PDB file of C-alpha atoms in Angstrom:
ATOM      1  CA  MET A   1     -26.671  29.626 -19.943  1.00  0.00           C
ATOM      2  CA  LYS A   2     -25.537  31.964 -17.213  1.00  0.00           C
ATOM      3  CA  ALA A   3     -27.369  32.932 -14.058  1.00  0.00           C
ATOM      4  CA  ASN A   4     -27.000  35.924 -11.781  1.00  0.00           C
ATOM      5  CA  ILE A   5     -26.192  35.737  -8.090  1.00  0.00           C
ATOM      6  CA  THR A   6     -26.209  38.302  -5.310  1.00  0.00           C
ATOM      7  CA  LEU A   7     -23.100  38.639  -3.201  1.00  0.00           C
ATOM      8  CA  LYS A   8     -22.654  40.698  -0.063  1.00  0.00           C
ATOM      9  CA  LEU A   9     -19.145  41.967   0.662  1.00  0.00           C
ATOM     10  CA  ASP A  10     -17.676  44.307   3.210  1.00  0.00           C
ATOM     11  CA  ALA A  11     -17.253  47.784   1.659  1.00  0.00           C
ATOM     12  CA  ALA A  12     -13.484  47.819   2.244  1.00  0.00           C
ATOM     13  CA  LEU A  13     -13.081  44.423   0.613  1.00  0.00           C
ATOM     14  CA  LEU A  14     -15.214  45.498  -2.333  1.00  0.00           C
ATOM     15  CA  ARG A  15     -12.971  48.541  -2.883  1.00  0.00           C
ATOM     16  CA  GLU A  16      -9.878  46.343  -2.893  1.00  0.00           C
ATOM     17  CA  VAL A  17     -11.475  43.840  -5.257  1.00  0.00           C
ATOM     18  CA  ARG A  18     -12.447  46.635  -7.656  1.00  0.00           C
ATOM     19  CA  VAL A  19      -8.840  47.802  -7.691  1.00  0.00           C
ATOM     20  CA  LEU A  20      -7.575  44.269  -8.350  1.00  0.00           C
ATOM     21  CA  ALA A  21     -10.065  43.787 -11.169  1.00  0.00           C
ATOM     22  CA  ALA A  22      -9.109  47.125 -12.719  1.00  0.00           C
ATOM     23  CA  GLU A  23      -5.400  46.254 -12.503  1.00  0.00           C
ATOM     24  CA  ASP A  24      -6.100  42.953 -14.252  1.00  0.00           C
ATOM     25  CA  GLY A  25      -8.297  44.671 -16.840  1.00  0.00           C
ATOM     26  CA  THR A  26     -11.302  42.532 -15.996  1.00  0.00           C
ATOM     27  CA  SER A  27     -14.521  42.686 -14.024  1.00  0.00           C
ATOM     28  CA  ILE A  28     -15.235  41.408 -10.544  1.00  0.00           C
ATOM     29  CA  SER A  29     -17.746  39.025 -12.059  1.00  0.00           C
ATOM     30  CA  ALA A  30     -15.152  37.593 -14.465  1.00  0.00           C
ATOM     31  CA  MET A  31     -12.584  37.279 -11.650  1.00  0.00           C
ATOM     32  CA  LEU A  32     -15.021  35.394  -9.441  1.00  0.00           C
ATOM     33  CA  ALA A  33     -16.229  33.161 -12.269  1.00  0.00           C
ATOM     34  CA  ALA A  34     -12.645  32.224 -13.194  1.00  0.00           C
ATOM     35  CA  ARG A  35     -11.717  31.471  -9.589  1.00  0.00           C
ATOM     36  CA  LEU A  36     -14.835  29.382  -8.993  1.00  0.00           C
ATOM     37  CA  GLU A  37     -14.163  27.403 -12.176  1.00  0.00           C
ATOM     38  CA  GLN A  38     -10.608  26.785 -10.961  1.00  0.00           C
ATOM     39  CA  ILE A  39     -11.866  25.542  -7.586  1.00  0.00           C
ATOM     40  CA  VAL A  40     -14.287  23.122  -9.282  1.00  0.00           C
ATOM     41  CA  ARG A  41     -11.569  21.818 -11.654  1.00  0.00           C
ATOM     42  CA  GLU A  42      -9.137  21.288  -8.775  1.00  0.00           C
ATOM     43  CA  ARG A  43     -11.750  19.481  -6.705  1.00  0.00           C
ATOM     44  CA  LYS A  44     -12.683  17.184  -9.606  1.00  0.00           C
ATOM     45  CA  SER A  45      -9.011  16.462 -10.287  1.00  0.00           C
ATOM     46  CA  TYR A  46      -8.386  15.713  -6.599  1.00  0.00           C
ATOM     47  CA  ASP A  47     -11.418  13.430  -6.368  1.00  0.00           C
ATOM     48  CA  ARG A  48     -10.408  11.574  -9.553  1.00  0.00           C
ATOM     49  CA  SER A  49      -6.836  11.110  -8.284  1.00  0.00           C
ATOM     50  CA  ARG A  50      -8.086   9.972  -4.882  1.00  0.00           C
ATOM     51  CA  ARG A  51     -10.366   7.351  -6.437  1.00  0.00           C
ATOM     52  CA  ARG A  52      -7.494   6.035  -8.598  1.00  0.00           C
ATOM     53  CA  ALA A  53      -5.133   5.847  -5.610  1.00  0.00           C
ATOM     54  CA  LEU A  54      -7.698   4.017  -3.491  1.00  0.00           C
ATOM     55  CA  ALA A  55      -8.357   1.555  -6.319  1.00  0.00           C
ATOM     56  CA  ARG A  56      -4.625   0.853  -6.561  1.00  0.00           C
ATOM     57  CA  LEU A  57      -4.466   0.247  -2.819  1.00  0.00           C
ATOM     58  CA  ARG A  58      -7.408  -2.180  -3.017  1.00  0.00           C
ATOM     59  CA  ASP A  59      -5.846  -4.070  -5.936  1.00  0.00           C
ATOM     60  CA  GLY A  60      -2.391  -4.125  -4.386  1.00  0.00           C
ATOM     61  CA  MET A  61       0.879  -4.333  -6.254  1.00  0.00           C
ATOM     62  CA  SER A  62       2.914  -7.404  -7.060  1.00  0.00           C
ATOM     63  CA  LEU A  63       6.473  -6.975  -5.839  1.00  0.00           C
ATOM     64  CA  GLY A  64       7.507 -10.336  -7.263  1.00  0.00           C
ATOM     65  CA  TRP A  65       8.314 -11.712  -3.828  1.00  0.00           C
ATOM     66  CA  THR A  66       7.551 -15.267  -2.861  1.00  0.00           C
ATOM     67  CA  PRO A  67       8.040 -16.488   0.663  1.00  0.00           C
ATOM     68  CA  PRO A  68      10.758 -19.108   1.205  1.00  0.00           C
ATOM     69  CA  GLY A  69       9.523 -22.650   1.500  1.00  0.00           C
ATOM     70  CA  SER A  70      11.393 -23.390   4.711  1.00  0.00           C
ATOM     71  CA  ARG A  71      13.668 -21.891   7.321  1.00  0.00           C
ATOM     72  CA  ASP A  72      16.634 -23.564   5.645  1.00  0.00           C
ATOM     73  CA  GLU A  73      15.880 -21.837   2.345  1.00  0.00           C
ATOM     74  CA  LEU A  74      15.591 -18.510   4.146  1.00  0.00           C
ATOM     75  CA  TYR A  75      19.063 -18.817   5.649  1.00  0.00           C
ATOM     76  CA  GLU A  76      20.639 -20.570   2.663  1.00  0.00           C
ATOM     77  CA  ARG A  77      24.281 -19.571   2.242  1.00  0.00           C
TER      78      ARG A  77
END
């Protein structure tokens, strides 16, 4: 289901957008819809990546390091 919206643009900008749409062989409506879909996809992808990164930070990573038992072990030669 699609819905209509009203958009107010400066006349000079509208002329330039019409030219761009004509050069691309599409309509202004299709250009705007594609760009808005791209923005939403990018935002969702960013949010998903951010949540994964934060979860990894909370869980931490094992580096396989164990602290030495004593000072002598630390400086063992």
